[in-house]
Each structure stands twice: as C-alpha cells, then as structure tokens.
CSV table of C-alpha atoms in Angstrom, one decimal:
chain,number,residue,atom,x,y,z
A,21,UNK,CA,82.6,194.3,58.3
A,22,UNK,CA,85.5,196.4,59.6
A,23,UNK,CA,87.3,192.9,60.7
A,24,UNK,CA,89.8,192.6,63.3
A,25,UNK,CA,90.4,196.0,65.0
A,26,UNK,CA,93.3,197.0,67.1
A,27,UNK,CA,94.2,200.1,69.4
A,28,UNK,CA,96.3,201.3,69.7
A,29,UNK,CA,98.4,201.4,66.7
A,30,UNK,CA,101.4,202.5,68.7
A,31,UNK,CA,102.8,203.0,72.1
A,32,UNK,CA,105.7,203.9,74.5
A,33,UNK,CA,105.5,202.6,77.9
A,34,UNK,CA,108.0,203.2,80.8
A,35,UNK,CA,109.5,200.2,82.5
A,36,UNK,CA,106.8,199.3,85.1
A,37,UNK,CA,103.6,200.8,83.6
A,38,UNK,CA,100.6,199.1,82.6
A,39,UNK,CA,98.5,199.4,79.7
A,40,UNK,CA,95.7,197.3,77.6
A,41,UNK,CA,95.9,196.4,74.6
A,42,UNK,CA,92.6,196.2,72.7
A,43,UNK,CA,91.2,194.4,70.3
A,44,UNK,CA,87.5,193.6,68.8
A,45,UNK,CA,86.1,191.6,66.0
A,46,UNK,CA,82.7,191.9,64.6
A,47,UNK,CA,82.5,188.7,62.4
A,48,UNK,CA,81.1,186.6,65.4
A,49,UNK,CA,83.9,184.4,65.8
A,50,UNK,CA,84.2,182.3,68.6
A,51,UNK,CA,88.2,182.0,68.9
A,52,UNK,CA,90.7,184.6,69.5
A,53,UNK,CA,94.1,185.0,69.9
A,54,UNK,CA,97.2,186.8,70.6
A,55,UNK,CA,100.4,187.1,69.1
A,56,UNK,CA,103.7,188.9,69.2
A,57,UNK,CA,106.0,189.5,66.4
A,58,UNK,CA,109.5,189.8,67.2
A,59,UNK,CA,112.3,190.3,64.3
A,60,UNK,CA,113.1,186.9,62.8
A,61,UNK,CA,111.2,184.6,65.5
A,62,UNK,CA,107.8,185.1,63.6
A,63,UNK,CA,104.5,184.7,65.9
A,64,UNK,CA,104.6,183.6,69.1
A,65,UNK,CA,101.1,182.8,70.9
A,66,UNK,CA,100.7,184.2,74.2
A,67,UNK,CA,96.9,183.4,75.1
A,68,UNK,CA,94.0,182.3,73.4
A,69,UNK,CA,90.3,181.9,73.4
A,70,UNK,CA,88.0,179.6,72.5
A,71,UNK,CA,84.6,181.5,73.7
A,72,UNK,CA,83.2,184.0,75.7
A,73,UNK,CA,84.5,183.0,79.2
A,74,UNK,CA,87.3,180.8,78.3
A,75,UNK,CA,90.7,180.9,77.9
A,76,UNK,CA,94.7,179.6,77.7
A,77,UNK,CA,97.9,179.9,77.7
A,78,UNK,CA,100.1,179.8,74.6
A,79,UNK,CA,103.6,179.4,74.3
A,80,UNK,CA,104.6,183.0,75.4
A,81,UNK,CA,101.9,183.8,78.6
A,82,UNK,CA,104.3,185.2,80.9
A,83,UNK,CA,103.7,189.3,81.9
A,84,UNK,CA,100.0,189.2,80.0
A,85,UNK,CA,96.8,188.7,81.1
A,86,UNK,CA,93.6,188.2,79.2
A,87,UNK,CA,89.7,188.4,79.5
A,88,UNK,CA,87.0,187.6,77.4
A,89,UNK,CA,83.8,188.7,78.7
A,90,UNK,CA,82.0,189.2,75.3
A,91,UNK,CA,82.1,187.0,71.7
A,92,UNK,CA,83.9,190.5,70.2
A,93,UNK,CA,86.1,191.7,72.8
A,94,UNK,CA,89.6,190.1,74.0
A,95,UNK,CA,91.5,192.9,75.8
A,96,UNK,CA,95.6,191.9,76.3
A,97,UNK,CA,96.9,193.3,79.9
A,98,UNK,CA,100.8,194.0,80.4
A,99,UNK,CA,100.5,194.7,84.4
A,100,UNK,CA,104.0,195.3,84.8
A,101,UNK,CA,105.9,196.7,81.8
A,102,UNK,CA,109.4,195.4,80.8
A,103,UNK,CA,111.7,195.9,77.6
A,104,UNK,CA,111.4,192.6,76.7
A,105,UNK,CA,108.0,192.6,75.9
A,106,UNK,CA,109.0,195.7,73.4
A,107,UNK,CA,106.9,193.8,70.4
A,108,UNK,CA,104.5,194.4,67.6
A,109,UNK,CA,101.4,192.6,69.1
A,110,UNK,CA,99.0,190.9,66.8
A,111,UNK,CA,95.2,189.9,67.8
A,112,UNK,CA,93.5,187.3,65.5
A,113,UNK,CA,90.3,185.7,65.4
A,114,UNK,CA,88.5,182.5,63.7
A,115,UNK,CA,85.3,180.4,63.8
A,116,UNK,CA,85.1,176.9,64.3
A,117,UNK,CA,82.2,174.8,64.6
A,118,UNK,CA,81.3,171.7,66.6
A,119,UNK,CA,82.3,169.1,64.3
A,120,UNK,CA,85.9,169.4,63.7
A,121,UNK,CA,88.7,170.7,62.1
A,122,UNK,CA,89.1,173.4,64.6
A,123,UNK,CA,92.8,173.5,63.6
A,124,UNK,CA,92.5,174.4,60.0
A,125,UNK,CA,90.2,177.3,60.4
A,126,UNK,CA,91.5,180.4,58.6
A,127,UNK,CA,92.4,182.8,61.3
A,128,UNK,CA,91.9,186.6,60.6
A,129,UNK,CA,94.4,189.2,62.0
A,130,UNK,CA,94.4,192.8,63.0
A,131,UNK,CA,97.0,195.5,62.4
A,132,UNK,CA,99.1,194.7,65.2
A,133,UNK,CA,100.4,197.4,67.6
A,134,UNK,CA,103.6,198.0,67.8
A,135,UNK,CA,104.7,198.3,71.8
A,136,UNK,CA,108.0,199.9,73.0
A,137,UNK,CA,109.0,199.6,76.4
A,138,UNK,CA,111.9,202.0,77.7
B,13,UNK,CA,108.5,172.4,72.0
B,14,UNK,CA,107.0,172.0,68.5
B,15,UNK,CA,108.7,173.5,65.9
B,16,UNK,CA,108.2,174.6,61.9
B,17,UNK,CA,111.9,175.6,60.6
B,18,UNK,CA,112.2,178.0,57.7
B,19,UNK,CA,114.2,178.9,55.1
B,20,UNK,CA,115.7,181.2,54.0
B,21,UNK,CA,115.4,183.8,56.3
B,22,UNK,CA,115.8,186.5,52.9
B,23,UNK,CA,114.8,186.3,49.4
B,24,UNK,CA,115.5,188.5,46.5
B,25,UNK,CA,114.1,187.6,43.0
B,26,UNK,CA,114.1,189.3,39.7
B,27,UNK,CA,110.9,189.8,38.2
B,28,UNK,CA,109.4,187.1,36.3
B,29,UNK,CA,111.8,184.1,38.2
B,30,UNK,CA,110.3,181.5,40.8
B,31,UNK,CA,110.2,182.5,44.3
B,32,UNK,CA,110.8,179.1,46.5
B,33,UNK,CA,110.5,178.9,50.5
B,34,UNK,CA,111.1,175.8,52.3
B,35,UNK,CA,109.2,174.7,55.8
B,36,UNK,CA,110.7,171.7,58.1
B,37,UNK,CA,108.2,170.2,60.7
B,38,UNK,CA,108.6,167.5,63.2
B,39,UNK,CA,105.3,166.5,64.6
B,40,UNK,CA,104.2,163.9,62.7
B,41,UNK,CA,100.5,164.8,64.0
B,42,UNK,CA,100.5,168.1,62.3
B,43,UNK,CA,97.8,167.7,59.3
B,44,UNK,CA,97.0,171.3,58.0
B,45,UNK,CA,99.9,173.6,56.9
B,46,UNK,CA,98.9,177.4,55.6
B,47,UNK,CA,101.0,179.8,54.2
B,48,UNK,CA,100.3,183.5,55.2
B,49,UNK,CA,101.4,186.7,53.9
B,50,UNK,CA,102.4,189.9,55.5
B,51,UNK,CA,103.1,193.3,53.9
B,52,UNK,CA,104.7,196.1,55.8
B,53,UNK,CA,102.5,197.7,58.5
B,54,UNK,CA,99.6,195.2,57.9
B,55,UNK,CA,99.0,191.9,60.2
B,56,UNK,CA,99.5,188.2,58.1
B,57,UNK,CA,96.5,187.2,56.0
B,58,UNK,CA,95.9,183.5,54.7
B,59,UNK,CA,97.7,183.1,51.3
B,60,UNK,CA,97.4,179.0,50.5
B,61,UNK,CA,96.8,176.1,52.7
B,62,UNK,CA,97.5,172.6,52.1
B,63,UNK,CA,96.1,169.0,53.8
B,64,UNK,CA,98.9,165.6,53.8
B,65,UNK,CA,96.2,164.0,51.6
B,66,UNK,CA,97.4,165.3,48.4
B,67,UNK,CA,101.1,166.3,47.7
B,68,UNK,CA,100.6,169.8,45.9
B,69,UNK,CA,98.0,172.5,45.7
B,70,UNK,CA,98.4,175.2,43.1
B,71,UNK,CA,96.1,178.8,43.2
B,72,UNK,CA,97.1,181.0,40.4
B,73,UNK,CA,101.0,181.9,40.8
B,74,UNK,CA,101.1,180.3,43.9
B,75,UNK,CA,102.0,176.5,44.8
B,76,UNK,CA,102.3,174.7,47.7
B,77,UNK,CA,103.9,171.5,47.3
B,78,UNK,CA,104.3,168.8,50.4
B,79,UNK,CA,106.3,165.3,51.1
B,80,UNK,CA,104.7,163.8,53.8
B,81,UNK,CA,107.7,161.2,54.5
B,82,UNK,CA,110.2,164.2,54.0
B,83,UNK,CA,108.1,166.6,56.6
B,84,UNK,CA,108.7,169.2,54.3
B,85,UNK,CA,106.4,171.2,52.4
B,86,UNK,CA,107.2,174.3,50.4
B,87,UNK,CA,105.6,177.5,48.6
B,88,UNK,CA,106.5,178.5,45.1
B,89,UNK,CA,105.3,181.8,43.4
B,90,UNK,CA,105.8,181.4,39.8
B,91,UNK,CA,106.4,184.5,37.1
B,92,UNK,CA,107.0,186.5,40.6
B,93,UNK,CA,106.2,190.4,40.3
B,94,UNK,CA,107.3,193.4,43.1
B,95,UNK,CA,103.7,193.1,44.5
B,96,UNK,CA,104.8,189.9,45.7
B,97,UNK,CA,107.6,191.6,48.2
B,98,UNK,CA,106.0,191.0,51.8
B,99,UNK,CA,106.7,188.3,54.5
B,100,UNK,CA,105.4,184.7,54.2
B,101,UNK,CA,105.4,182.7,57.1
B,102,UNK,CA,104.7,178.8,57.1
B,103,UNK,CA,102.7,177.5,59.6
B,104,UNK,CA,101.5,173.7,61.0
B,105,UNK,CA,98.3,172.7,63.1
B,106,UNK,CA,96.8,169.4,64.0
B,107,UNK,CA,93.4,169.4,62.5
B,108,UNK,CA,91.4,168.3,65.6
B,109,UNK,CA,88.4,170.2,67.2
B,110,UNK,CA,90.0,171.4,70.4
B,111,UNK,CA,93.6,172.0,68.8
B,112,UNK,CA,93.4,175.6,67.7
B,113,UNK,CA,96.7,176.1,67.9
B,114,UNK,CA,98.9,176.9,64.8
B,115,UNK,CA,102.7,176.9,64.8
B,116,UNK,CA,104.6,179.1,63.0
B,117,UNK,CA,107.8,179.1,61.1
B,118,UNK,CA,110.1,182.6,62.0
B,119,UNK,CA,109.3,184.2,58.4
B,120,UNK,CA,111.0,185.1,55.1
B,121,UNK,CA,111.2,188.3,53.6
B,122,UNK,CA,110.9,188.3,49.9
B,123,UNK,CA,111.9,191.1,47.8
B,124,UNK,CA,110.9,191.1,44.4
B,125,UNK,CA,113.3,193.5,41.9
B,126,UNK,CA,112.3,194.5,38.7
C-alpha cells in the first residue's frame, strides 16, 4: 500500500490564482481530513470527511473548498489565492466503524505540500 | 475554542537523558490523547496513545503518563538517542462515534545531541 499520497509536493502561487491540492489513499478508509501546518501553531483542521459524499468544516475552512466524490479521493481547492494561506498542507485519513470510538482511530498522514503564496 | 497547550515549544537533550513534554487540556470530555511524531519533510505519524482509564502507558523508550484531575498528560522518552530529534505534537479527542475531530497542541521540537 502506497498510503496517503500527496501532489504536489511543492508550489508557488500568485496572489489570486487557484490551484488543487490532491490527495488519495488506497487503504479504504472512510474519513479524511485536511490540515495546515503553520510554524509553532501545529495542525489546524480545515475540512473533513466522513464518507464518500459527506463533508465539514474544521476550525480553519475559510478560502478552501472540498469534494469527495470517491472513498480514495479528497481534492483541497484554494479558489482565490492569498499569502496567508502560504502553509505546508497535510491530508490524512482513518477508518472507523459503526460501533464507536470514531475519535480514537489512528489517523494516517501524507507528506504535506508545502504552498507559497506571493 | 478547544484547546491542548504545550510545552516547551524547544527541547535539547544529551544523549542517553529523559526527554519530557508536557500537554494542558480543558475539555473535560476529551477521553483519547495520542502523541504523534514528525521528522523533517515527512507528515506526523502515531507515536503512543493513552485512554483516562489508566494513568500511564509505557511502549519501549516511550511513556505517556496522565492525571486526569490535573488535565495534564505528558510524554517521556527515556535513554533518548539523535534518532529521536523530530516534532511531537500532543493531541485530545472525544472518543464518540461522530466526533472525529482531534485537537492538537502547537508542537515541540526535540533535538537530541550526542
């Protein structure tokens, strides 16, 4: 299993472009997640998934946009580029079953990209 | 907001000492607290984890020891080694199906010199 997969591994963006940020897991988990990684503020969760189909906010959602249209695919969209997204972006994934303990299931991350925006 | 404090924010240990990093929480509903690890250039991977119901959790060099009435829990690495220099973040989660949320503390960078 290759894991957690992220592209791309880095980026520049001008102030105002768009990109997506991929990412795709092949260990059939059901939840995914993204993260950014900013010097001494650790992860922040900007959207999540629980399933094909469905998904949330986190604490950071603002400027993103997310889809899940398949278990393995959970693409992160910046629509309009601005330096304070500038971030090393981490996409995660775990499985949790129907009877419980959602919250303690070992999530598995990718190698983050690392996004500037100037 | 809820919120996991860390500290300290940097670590340096000789070889062969105890590496110790503290976690704060406030929500008393948090139930599951893992440590994870992060080396330069890689994303954080699952180190230890630890459940209120017992008050330390030891795998190999590597403890995790919590006070529930304290909210605190912390990690020690024991008879540290430079292999041990990455990032370790704390982190807190209510273990309920629908919660899949975990918090996480802002990170400590350890730095293991021989």
């Amino acid at each position: 299993n290759a894991g957690v997969t992220q592209t791309p591994k880095f980026r520049i963006l001008k102030i105002g472009q768009s990109m997506t940020l991929q990412c795709t897991q092949d260990m059939n988990h059901n939840y995914m997640y993204w993260y950014r990684q900013d010097p001494g503020m650790g992860l922040k969760l900007i959207y999540y998934s629980v399933g094909a189909g469905i998904t949330d906010k986190g604490e950071v959602p603002n400027g993103y946009n997310v889809s899940r249209s398949t278990t393995e695919d959970f693409p992160l969209r910046l629509e309009l580029a601005a330096p304070s997204q500038t971030s090393v972006y981490f996409c995660a994934s775990s499985y949790s079953g129907t009877s419980g303990g959602a919250g303690t299931d070992t999530q598995y991350f990718g190698p983050g990209t690392r996004l500037t925006v100037l | 907001q809820q919120q996991v404090k860390q500290s300290p924010q940097s670590l340096i240990v000789q070889k062969g000492g105890i590496s110790i990093i503290n976690c704060a929480y406030e929500n008393t509903a948090f139930d599951y607290f893992p440590w994870y690890q992060q080396f330069p250039g890689k994303g954080p991977a699952l180190l230890i984890a630890i459940r209120p119901d017992v008050s330390e959790k030891k795998e190999g060099r590597f403890t995790i020891s919590f006070n529930k009435s304290a909210k605190q829990f912390s990690l020690h690495i024991m008879d540290s080694q430079p292999g041990d220099s990455a990032t370790y973040f704390c982190a807190a989660s209510r273990a309920n199906f629908g919660n899949e949320k975990l918090t996480f503390g802002t990170g400590t960078r350890l730095t293991i010199i021989p």
